[in-house]
Amino acid sequence: MEIIRELKPKEPKPFELFLLADPDLDVIHSYLDHSKCMVLEQNNEIIGTYLLLPTRPHTVELVNIAIKESKQGKGYGKKLVKHAVDKARELGYKIIEVGTGNSSIQQIGLYQKCGFEITGIDKGFFTRHYKDPIYENGIRCKDMVRMKQELYHCFSDSKEANL
Ligand code: COA
């Protein structure tokens, strides 16, 4: 059985999953306490996670999404990205953003399949903010590909929550 739910404040945080998406613990700590942490639980085991970080008025960022390595490639990541978009809408946000590395070929595809569009490139983001060089798919990760999606609300009188 699978459920996606918010992690309770007293539960241990799934750092082994966060580290799959972001190799620098200091960077993870810089956004973790300000984020809502959602987890994908399968038969009482947490196999996936994502974080939603409010960044500006009406805007939230999907900052860390990860699926346990042995469960990757089975559709769970796509399920979580779609859940994050729905959750952001449900919380009243108007825009959801995400950023990924120039070397993250699969993720760039995944986010576009889930409705995100590229808005720009933050040149040198990973070389500026990460101590160690990052390589993926044989490519040095240097720049952040910024993406966003506008969240359309069905009802004009929908609640605006905690913005
Ligand atoms: N090679 C290339 N593309 C692949 C792939 C592979 N091995 N596995 C999946 N994909 C693509 C497919 O196009 C798929 O879309 P489709 O269903 O329309 O074909 C899409 O990615 C999503 O696949 P899915 O099975 O849902 O992905 P996943 O469960 O592996 O989750 C990640 C995707 C990125 C969350 C997961 O791989 C992960 O945790 N990676 C490490 C952490 C990370 O990089 N996080 C993102 C930081 S920006």
XYZ file of N, CA, C and O and ligand atoms in Angstrom:
700
model
N 0.819 -1.196 0.000
C 0.000 0.000 0.000
C 0.862 1.259 0.000
O 1.846 1.308 0.697
N 0.468 2.226 -0.811
C 1.257 3.467 -0.876
C 0.436 4.669 -0.443
O -0.718 4.779 -0.837
N 1.060 5.542 0.329
C 0.401 6.823 0.616
C 1.438 7.949 0.520
O 2.627 7.723 0.770
N 0.953 9.125 0.169
C 1.808 10.317 0.207
C 1.254 11.182 1.332
O 0.057 11.476 1.357
N 2.104 11.527 2.281
C 1.639 12.279 3.457
C 2.731 13.232 3.923
O 3.895 13.092 3.535
N 2.306 14.181 4.768
C 3.289 15.108 5.325
C 4.048 14.401 6.451
O 3.447 13.662 7.248
N 5.344 14.607 6.510
C 6.140 14.031 7.600
C 5.779 14.752 8.903
O 5.684 15.982 8.921
N 5.570 13.969 9.968
C 5.204 14.608 11.244
C 6.452 15.259 11.861
O 7.576 14.760 11.660
N 6.264 16.340 12.625
C 7.427 17.087 13.152
C 8.410 16.218 13.933
O 9.613 16.440 13.883
N 7.910 15.215 14.661
C 8.823 14.421 15.489
C 9.458 13.238 14.756
O 10.354 12.581 15.290
N 9.002 12.957 13.547
C 9.572 11.811 12.802
C 10.970 12.164 12.301
O 11.239 13.323 11.957
N 11.866 11.158 12.214
C 13.189 11.440 11.653
C 13.087 11.837 10.181
O 12.266 11.290 9.448
N 13.908 12.789 9.790
C 13.866 13.264 8.406
C 14.657 12.292 7.517
O 15.712 11.800 7.920
N 14.153 12.015 6.319
C 14.819 11.025 5.452
C 16.047 11.591 4.730
O 16.032 11.818 3.524
N 17.125 11.815 5.506
C 18.328 12.451 4.934
C 18.956 11.629 3.818
O 19.534 12.172 2.887
N 18.859 10.277 3.928
C 19.480 9.462 2.875
C 18.793 9.739 1.533
O 19.436 9.685 0.484
N 17.505 10.090 1.564
C 16.799 10.441 0.321
C 17.156 11.867 -0.112
O 17.448 12.105 -1.284
N 17.167 12.801 0.854
C 17.528 14.193 0.493
C 18.886 14.236 -0.210
O 19.098 14.989 -1.146
N 19.820 13.400 0.294
C 21.187 13.440 -0.253
C 21.270 12.908 -1.681
O 22.227 13.182 -2.396
N 20.256 12.153 -2.108
C 20.243 11.699 -3.506
C 20.001 12.892 -4.438
O 20.488 12.933 -5.563
N 19.213 13.849 -3.945
C 18.863 15.002 -4.786
C 19.824 16.165 -4.608
O 19.948 17.011 -5.488
N 20.481 16.206 -3.453
C 21.334 17.348 -3.135
C 22.511 16.831 -2.304
O 22.318 16.413 -1.161
N 23.715 16.826 -2.868
C 24.838 16.184 -2.188
C 25.440 16.964 -1.024
O 26.333 16.459 -0.351
N 24.959 18.182 -0.774
C 25.598 19.014 0.252
C 24.654 19.209 1.457
O 23.634 19.903 1.366
N 25.042 18.610 2.598
C 24.206 18.687 3.811
C 23.968 20.119 4.274
O 22.891 20.451 4.758
N 25.012 20.960 4.155
C 24.855 22.356 4.582
C 23.767 23.046 3.754
O 22.957 23.816 4.277
N 23.779 22.758 2.454
C 22.762 23.368 1.584
C 21.382 22.833 1.966
O 20.407 23.591 2.090
N 21.291 21.518 2.228
C 19.993 20.926 2.629
C 19.478 21.623 3.891
O 18.320 22.019 3.971
N 20.363 21.808 4.868
C 19.926 22.451 6.113
C 19.482 23.895 5.883
O 18.653 24.411 6.631
N 19.998 24.531 4.838
C 19.634 25.933 4.608
C 18.165 26.080 4.198
O 17.580 27.144 4.362
N 17.545 25.019 3.646
C 16.129 25.155 3.270
C 15.194 24.226 4.028
O 13.988 24.423 4.040
N 15.739 23.212 4.687
C 14.909 22.165 5.293
C 13.901 22.698 6.312
O 12.705 22.369 6.254
N 14.357 23.532 7.245
C 13.465 23.981 8.318
C 12.357 24.912 7.847
O 11.381 25.127 8.542
N 12.521 25.480 6.640
C 11.492 26.390 6.118
C 10.547 25.678 5.156
O 9.679 26.296 4.562
N 10.767 24.367 4.976
C 10.014 23.632 3.954
C 8.991 22.695 4.564
O 9.157 22.223 5.683
N 7.960 22.397 3.761
C 7.015 21.338 4.122
C 7.567 20.051 3.527
O 7.895 20.002 2.338
N 7.703 19.019 4.375
C 8.291 17.760 3.898
C 7.196 16.718 3.692
O 6.498 16.342 4.637
N 7.054 16.260 2.464
C 6.084 15.216 2.136
C 6.847 13.914 1.869
O 7.968 13.952 1.346
N 6.224 12.802 2.237
C 6.896 11.518 2.000
C 5.957 10.535 1.316
O 4.741 10.587 1.493
N 6.572 9.654 0.543
C 5.849 8.556 -0.095
C 6.170 7.303 0.706
O 7.339 6.898 0.804
N 5.121 6.741 1.301
C 5.320 5.570 2.169
C 4.724 4.348 1.474
O 3.599 4.397 0.982
N 5.534 3.288 1.441
C 5.066 2.037 0.836
C 5.280 0.931 1.864
O 6.419 0.705 2.295
N 4.228 0.249 2.238
C 4.303 -0.804 3.259
C 5.140 -0.364 4.472
O 6.098 -1.042 4.856
N 4.804 0.769 5.004
C 5.456 1.338 6.198
C 6.915 1.746 5.997
O 7.614 2.006 6.966
N 7.370 1.804 4.744
C 8.742 2.264 4.488
C 8.678 3.550 3.659
O 7.894 3.631 2.694
N 9.486 4.537 4.055
C 9.523 5.781 3.277
C 10.461 5.573 2.089
O 11.652 5.326 2.264
N 9.885 5.645 0.879
C 10.692 5.371 -0.321
C 10.864 6.610 -1.193
O 11.568 6.590 -2.189
N 10.211 7.694 -0.800
C 10.347 8.913 -1.599
C 10.015 10.127 -0.768
O 9.384 10.029 0.291
N 10.467 11.263 -1.248
C 10.189 12.509 -0.521
C 10.218 13.687 -1.475
O 10.799 13.610 -2.560
N 9.529 14.761 -1.062
C 9.755 16.057 -1.716
C 9.556 17.151 -0.688
O 8.877 16.957 0.329
N 10.158 18.299 -0.947
C 10.041 19.453 -0.059
C 9.439 20.612 -0.832
O 9.792 20.830 -1.999
N 8.544 21.346 -0.175
C 7.984 22.569 -0.758
C 8.453 23.744 0.085
O 8.170 23.802 1.285
N 9.166 24.658 -0.553
C 9.751 25.807 0.143
C 9.103 27.112 -0.353
O 9.267 27.465 -1.532
N 8.386 27.816 0.539
C 7.835 29.119 0.112
C 8.991 30.084 -0.148
O 9.899 30.194 0.681
N 8.968 30.769 -1.291
C 10.110 31.624 -1.636
C 9.739 33.104 -1.731
O 10.475 33.962 -1.271
N 8.597 33.383 -2.381
C 8.117 34.766 -2.534
C 6.608 34.733 -2.346
O 6.027 33.645 -2.314
N 5.953 35.897 -2.254
C 4.493 35.863 -2.132
C 3.881 35.050 -3.281
O 4.306 35.195 -4.438
N 2.982 34.155 -2.959
C 2.251 33.318 -3.932
C 3.116 32.277 -4.644
O 2.674 31.645 -5.592
N 4.376 32.137 -4.243
C 5.287 31.249 -4.966
C 5.932 30.234 -4.027
O 6.364 30.579 -2.924
N 5.988 29.006 -4.494
C 6.623 27.959 -3.712
C 7.592 27.209 -4.634
O 7.387 27.149 -5.847
N 8.657 26.677 -4.042
C 9.622 25.949 -4.870
C 9.697 24.486 -4.435
O 9.738 24.174 -3.241
N 9.684 23.618 -5.420
C 9.939 22.199 -5.181
C 11.464 22.072 -5.117
O 12.133 22.198 -6.138
N 12.020 21.903 -3.902
C 13.468 22.022 -3.783
C 14.223 20.698 -3.711
O 15.420 20.655 -3.919
N 13.557 19.635 -3.361
C 14.303 18.376 -3.211
C 13.296 17.279 -3.414
O 12.336 17.169 -2.645
N 13.496 16.482 -4.456
C 12.596 15.346 -4.681
C 13.471 14.129 -4.926
O 14.456 14.202 -5.677
N 13.158 13.054 -4.256
C 14.009 11.865 -4.412
C 13.212 10.592 -4.162
O 12.308 10.551 -3.328
N 13.592 9.581 -4.903
C 13.039 8.230 -4.762
C 14.209 7.307 -4.449
O 15.279 7.410 -5.077
N 13.995 6.436 -3.475
C 15.011 5.439 -3.111
C 15.530 4.751 -4.387
O 14.725 4.408 -5.275
N 16.842 4.549 -4.467
C 17.445 4.080 -5.722
C 16.796 2.811 -6.285
O 16.537 2.709 -7.480
N 16.508 1.818 -5.396
C 15.953 0.545 -5.891
C 14.514 0.692 -6.394
O 13.980 -0.216 -7.018
N 13.885 1.844 -6.138
C 12.491 2.061 -6.563
C 12.396 3.065 -7.720
O 11.301 3.427 -8.141
N 13.568 3.529 -8.196
C 13.545 4.514 -9.279
C 13.151 3.864 -10.609
O 13.305 2.658 -10.785
N 12.654 4.693 -11.513
C 12.304 4.208 -12.854
C 10.997 3.439 -12.902
O 10.717 2.739 -13.873
N 10.173 3.556 -11.848
C 8.902 2.817 -11.813
C 7.689 3.761 -11.774
O 6.581 3.328 -11.468
N 7.934 5.025 -12.023
C 6.809 5.970 -12.065
C 6.556 6.728 -10.771
O 5.710 7.616 -10.730
N 7.283 6.426 -9.703
C 7.016 7.097 -8.423
C 7.427 8.569 -8.458
O 6.778 9.421 -7.859
N 8.521 8.862 -9.142
C 8.998 10.245 -9.216
C 7.957 11.126 -9.883
O 7.638 12.216 -9.394
N 7.409 10.628 -10.991
C 6.393 11.396 -11.717
C 5.171 11.613 -10.819
O 4.604 12.700 -10.774
N 4.807 10.556 -10.083
C 3.673 10.659 -9.165
C 3.925 11.764 -8.126
O 3.044 12.555 -7.821
N 5.154 11.821 -7.602
C 5.469 12.828 -6.579
C 5.492 14.241 -7.160
O 5.039 15.176 -6.507
N 6.039 14.399 -8.370
C 6.057 15.747 -8.968
C 4.611 16.224 -9.157
O 4.256 17.356 -8.801
N 3.759 15.342 -9.677
C 2.349 15.736 -9.882
C 1.673 16.035 -8.546
O 0.877 16.956 -8.433
N 2.026 15.267 -7.524
C 1.458 15.498 -6.197
C 1.901 16.865 -5.670
O 1.104 17.613 -5.088
N 3.176 17.194 -5.894
C 3.712 18.487 -5.425
C 2.962 19.642 -6.090
O 2.639 20.638 -5.429
N 2.688 19.510 -7.375
C 1.952 20.564 -8.099
C 0.548 20.704 -7.513
O 0.081 21.815 -7.209
N -0.134 19.576 -7.300
C -1.495 19.610 -6.744
C -1.489 20.172 -5.321
O -2.370 20.928 -4.932
N -0.471 19.785 -4.551
C -0.375 20.240 -3.158
C -0.173 21.762 -3.115
O -0.781 22.463 -2.307
N 0.720 22.254 -3.988
C 0.987 23.699 -4.029
C -0.296 24.455 -4.381
O -0.610 25.482 -3.784
N -1.055 23.917 -5.329
C -2.326 24.545 -5.721
C -3.304 24.527 -4.543
O -3.917 25.538 -4.214
N -3.393 23.361 -3.903
C -4.302 23.199 -2.752
C -3.947 24.193 -1.629
O -4.831 24.693 -0.936
N -2.665 24.486 -1.475
C -2.226 25.410 -0.425
C -2.453 26.872 -0.809
O -2.176 27.772 -0.030
N -2.905 27.089 -2.047
C -3.251 28.442 -2.471
C -2.169 29.172 -3.247
O -2.341 30.351 -3.573
N -1.050 28.520 -3.533
C 0.015 29.192 -4.287
C -0.402 29.379 -5.747
O -1.199 28.606 -6.278
N 0.192 30.396 -6.378
C -0.133 30.674 -7.780
C 0.962 30.179 -8.720
O 0.737 29.989 -9.907
N 2.166 30.009 -8.177
C 3.294 29.583 -9.015
C 4.106 28.538 -8.262
O 4.373 28.700 -7.056
N 4.479 27.494 -8.967
C 5.442 26.543 -8.393
C 6.678 26.559 -9.291
O 6.570 26.591 -10.520
N 7.839 26.607 -8.649
C 9.092 26.639 -9.393
C 9.929 25.423 -9.033
O 9.736 24.799 -7.987
N 10.878 25.125 -9.872
C 11.840 24.065 -9.578
C 13.135 24.418 -10.316
O 13.103 25.105 -11.338
N 14.241 23.976 -9.747
C 15.509 24.202 -10.432
C 16.277 22.898 -10.465
O 16.221 22.118 -9.503
N 16.968 22.662 -11.559
C 17.760 21.438 -11.633
C 19.046 21.703 -12.409
O 19.174 22.724 -13.088
N 19.981 20.790 -12.297
C 21.285 21.008 -12.915
C 21.262 20.822 -14.431
O 20.438 20.084 -14.971
N 22.198 21.477 -15.102
C 22.331 21.322 -16.554
C 22.633 19.875 -16.936
O 22.352 19.434 -18.044
N 23.189 19.111 -15.962
C 23.557 17.714 -16.220
C 22.432 16.733 -15.881
O 22.545 15.537 -16.147
N 21.336 17.233 -15.306
C 20.245 16.351 -14.867
C 19.250 16.124 -16.004
O 18.121 16.634 -15.994
N 19.712 15.350 -16.982
C 18.941 15.166 -18.224
C 17.547 14.590 -17.938
O 16.543 15.089 -18.438
N 17.507 13.537 -17.114
C 16.218 12.883 -16.828
C 15.258 13.848 -16.131
O 14.070 13.926 -16.459
N 15.790 14.604 -15.160
C 14.941 15.502 -14.380
C 14.389 16.635 -15.251
O 13.238 17.024 -15.113
N 15.230 17.148 -16.169
C 14.759 18.221 -17.062
C 13.566 17.703 -17.878
O 12.572 18.397 -18.084
N 13.652 16.428 -18.306
C 12.536 15.814 -19.050
C 11.332 15.606 -18.157
O 10.200 15.949 -18.523
N 11.580 15.068 -16.984
C 10.488 14.756 -16.047
C 9.663 16.008 -15.705
O 8.434 15.988 -15.771
N 10.350 17.096 -15.360
C 9.603 18.293 -14.952
C 8.775 18.854 -16.118
O 7.654 19.307 -15.925
N 9.332 18.795 -17.335
C 8.564 19.300 -18.483
C 7.353 18.411 -18.749
O 6.269 18.893 -19.082
N 7.532 17.081 -18.557
C 6.387 16.171 -18.739
C 5.284 16.456 -17.723
O 4.136 16.123 -17.953
N 5.666 17.066 -16.594
C 4.687 17.371 -15.541
C 4.225 18.825 -15.610
O 3.656 19.342 -14.641
N 4.483 19.513 -16.716
C 3.899 20.838 -16.922
C 4.791 22.030 -16.651
O 4.372 23.177 -16.817
N 6.046 21.803 -16.236
C 6.953 22.934 -15.986
C 7.535 23.429 -17.312
O 7.751 22.641 -18.236
N 7.812 24.739 -17.352
C 8.476 25.314 -18.521
C 9.747 26.011 -18.083
O 9.800 26.607 -16.992
N 10.759 25.949 -18.944
C 12.038 26.583 -18.620
C 11.883 28.105 -18.672
O 11.328 28.647 -19.625
N 12.366 28.766 -17.609
C 12.262 30.234 -17.567
C 13.633 30.907 -17.654
O 13.729 32.093 -17.926
N 14.676 30.154 -17.375
C 16.000 30.777 -17.441
C 17.090 29.847 -16.933
O 16.808 28.728 -16.499
N 18.296 30.351 -16.997
C 19.453 29.588 -16.528
C 20.179 30.448 -15.494
O 20.491 31.607 -15.783
N 20.418 29.885 -14.324
C 21.225 30.591 -13.325
C 22.665 30.112 -13.522
O 23.077 29.066 -13.027
N 23.406 30.913 -14.318
C 24.776 30.520 -14.704
C 25.663 30.390 -13.466
O 25.703 31.262 -12.611
N 26.363 29.259 -13.384
C 27.361 29.064 -12.336
C 26.796 28.812 -10.945
O 27.546 28.834 -9.964
N 25.478 28.546 -10.843
C 24.866 28.346 -9.518
C 25.578 27.247 -8.733
O 25.905 27.428 -7.554
N 25.834 26.113 -9.380
C 26.399 24.980 -8.633
C 27.887 25.173 -8.341
O 28.378 24.684 -7.338
N 28.576 25.888 -9.183
C 29.982 26.152 -8.882
C 30.100 27.185 -7.751
O 31.017 27.136 -6.935
N 29.119 28.099 -7.667
C 29.139 29.109 -6.593
C 28.742 28.530 -5.237
O 29.327 28.849 -4.229
N 27.721 27.653 -5.217
C 27.122 27.241 -3.942
C 27.564 25.879 -3.415
O 27.238 25.539 -2.286
N 28.261 25.090 -4.226
C 28.639 23.743 -3.770
C 30.150 23.635 -3.676
O 30.870 24.050 -4.592
N 30.597 23.047 -2.535
C 32.037 22.958 -2.273
C 32.729 22.059 -3.294
O 33.791 22.372 -3.806
N 32.097 20.888 -3.566
C 32.747 19.889 -4.426
C 32.109 19.888 -5.811
O 30.895 20.087 -5.943
N 32.920 19.590 -6.835
C 32.342 19.506 -8.187
C 31.334 18.355 -8.274
O 31.513 17.321 -7.645
N 30.277 18.549 -9.038
C 29.240 17.521 -9.213
C 29.266 17.083 -10.681
O 29.316 17.936 -11.574
N 29.260 15.767 -10.893
C 29.170 15.222 -12.254
C 27.972 14.294 -12.338
O 27.716 13.521 -11.414
N 27.240 14.347 -13.440
C 26.123 13.440 -13.695
C 26.120 13.170 -15.176
O 26.343 14.100 -15.975
N 25.845 11.937 -15.548
C 25.773 11.579 -16.969
C 27.032 12.023 -17.714
O 26.976 12.406 -18.892
N 28.170 12.050 -16.995
C 29.429 12.448 -17.629
C 29.527 13.939 -17.916
O 30.389 14.384 -18.684
N 28.646 14.741 -17.295
C 28.619 16.191 -17.564
C 28.865 16.925 -16.247
O 28.281 16.563 -15.216
N 29.699 17.953 -16.231
C 29.893 18.771 -15.027
C 28.635 19.610 -14.796
O 28.149 20.293 -15.719
N 28.129 19.525 -13.575
C 26.935 20.293 -13.228
C 27.368 21.684 -12.772
O 27.972 21.823 -11.700
N 27.080 22.702 -13.592
C 27.525 24.056 -13.269
C 26.354 25.025 -13.131
O 26.323 25.853 -12.243
N 25.402 24.901 -14.039
C 24.320 25.890 -14.114
C 22.997 25.306 -13.634
O 22.764 24.099 -13.780
N 22.151 26.162 -13.101
C 20.823 25.684 -12.713
C 19.800 26.067 -13.776
O 19.689 27.241 -14.147
N 19.067 25.065 -14.244
C 17.971 25.302 -15.188
C 16.741 25.631 -14.344
O 16.309 24.816 -13.529
N 16.237 26.852 -14.480
C 15.083 27.278 -13.689
C 13.786 27.001 -14.459
O 13.704 27.252 -15.670
N 12.800 26.462 -13.763
C 11.524 26.138 -14.414
C 10.372 26.600 -13.540
O 10.524 26.669 -12.318
N 9.233 26.847 -14.186
C 8.065 27.205 -13.373
C 6.775 26.727 -14.024
O 6.742 26.374 -15.203
N 5.734 26.730 -13.219
C 4.416 26.343 -13.685
C 3.398 27.225 -12.972
O 3.469 27.371 -11.747
N 2.487 27.798 -13.756
C 1.420 28.577 -13.119
C 0.338 27.632 -12.656
O 0.035 26.646 -13.331
N -0.229 27.928 -11.500
C -1.226 27.037 -10.911
C -2.599 27.668 -11.068
O -2.851 28.731 -10.497
N -3.414 27.045 -11.882
C -4.748 27.601 -12.098
C -5.699 27.045 -11.060
O -5.680 25.858 -10.766
N -6.504 27.932 -10.517
C -7.456 27.527 -9.484
C -8.855 27.475 -10.083
O -9.223 28.321 -10.885
N -9.599 26.459 -9.690
C -10.927 26.254 -10.274
C -11.934 27.300 -9.825
O -12.798 27.705 -10.563
N -11.815 27.764 -8.572
C -12.825 28.679 -8.041
C -12.171 30.017 -7.722
O -11.139 30.069 -7.061
N -12.814 31.110 -8.196
C -12.228 32.425 -7.981
C -12.209 32.790 -6.491
O -11.414 33.586 -6.053
N -13.108 32.179 -5.696
C -13.131 32.506 -4.273
C -12.357 31.503 -3.433
O -12.563 31.387 -2.238
N -11.445 30.751 -4.071
C -10.706 29.740 -3.307
C -9.856 30.413 -2.233
O -9.353 31.515 -2.415
N -9.729 29.723 -1.111
C -8.997 30.263 0.048
C -7.542 30.540 -0.297
O -6.890 29.729 -0.928
N -7.004 31.647 0.148
C -5.573 31.890 0.042
C -4.990 31.521 1.396
O -5.363 32.093 2.410
N -4.105 30.564 1.414
C -3.649 30.061 2.711
C -2.211 30.435 2.992
O -1.330 30.185 2.191
N -1.985 31.068 4.130
C -0.628 31.273 4.656
C 0.362 31.803 3.640
O 1.473 31.307 3.550
N -0.026 32.743 2.818
C 0.910 33.270 1.840
C 1.564 34.494 2.410
O 2.237 35.208 1.999
N 16.672 6.993 -18.018
C 16.094 8.025 -18.661
N 14.900 8.517 -18.363
C 14.229 7.934 -17.378
C 14.749 6.842 -16.648
C 16.027 6.376 -16.999
N 16.590 5.351 -16.355
N 13.855 6.491 -15.701
C 12.815 7.342 -15.834
N 13.041 8.193 -16.847
C 12.202 9.314 -17.307
C 11.055 8.824 -18.053
O 10.937 9.648 -19.199
C 9.863 9.025 -17.145
O 8.806 9.579 -17.834
P 7.695 8.623 -18.561
O 7.009 7.900 -17.457
O 6.824 9.578 -19.292
O 8.459 7.725 -19.464
C 10.323 10.063 -16.150
O 11.744 10.047 -16.153
C 9.865 9.809 -14.738
O 10.151 8.476 -14.386
P 9.891 7.944 -12.928
O 9.989 6.452 -12.950
O 8.643 8.536 -12.382
O 11.137 8.547 -12.165
P 11.753 8.064 -10.775
O 10.751 7.334 -9.940
O 13.054 7.420 -11.007
O 12.000 9.481 -10.069
C 13.763 11.046 -9.684
C 12.761 10.482 -10.699
C 14.577 12.129 -10.402
C 12.997 11.674 -8.518
C 14.654 9.864 -9.181
O 15.324 9.279 -10.258
C 15.668 10.287 -8.123
O 15.380 10.217 -6.931
N 16.881 10.701 -8.569
C 17.913 11.136 -7.610
C 17.526 12.432 -6.936
C 17.337 13.572 -7.915
O 18.072 13.710 -8.871
N 16.318 14.435 -7.627
C 16.007 15.575 -8.457
C 16.879 16.732 -8.134
S 16.537 18.088 -9.253
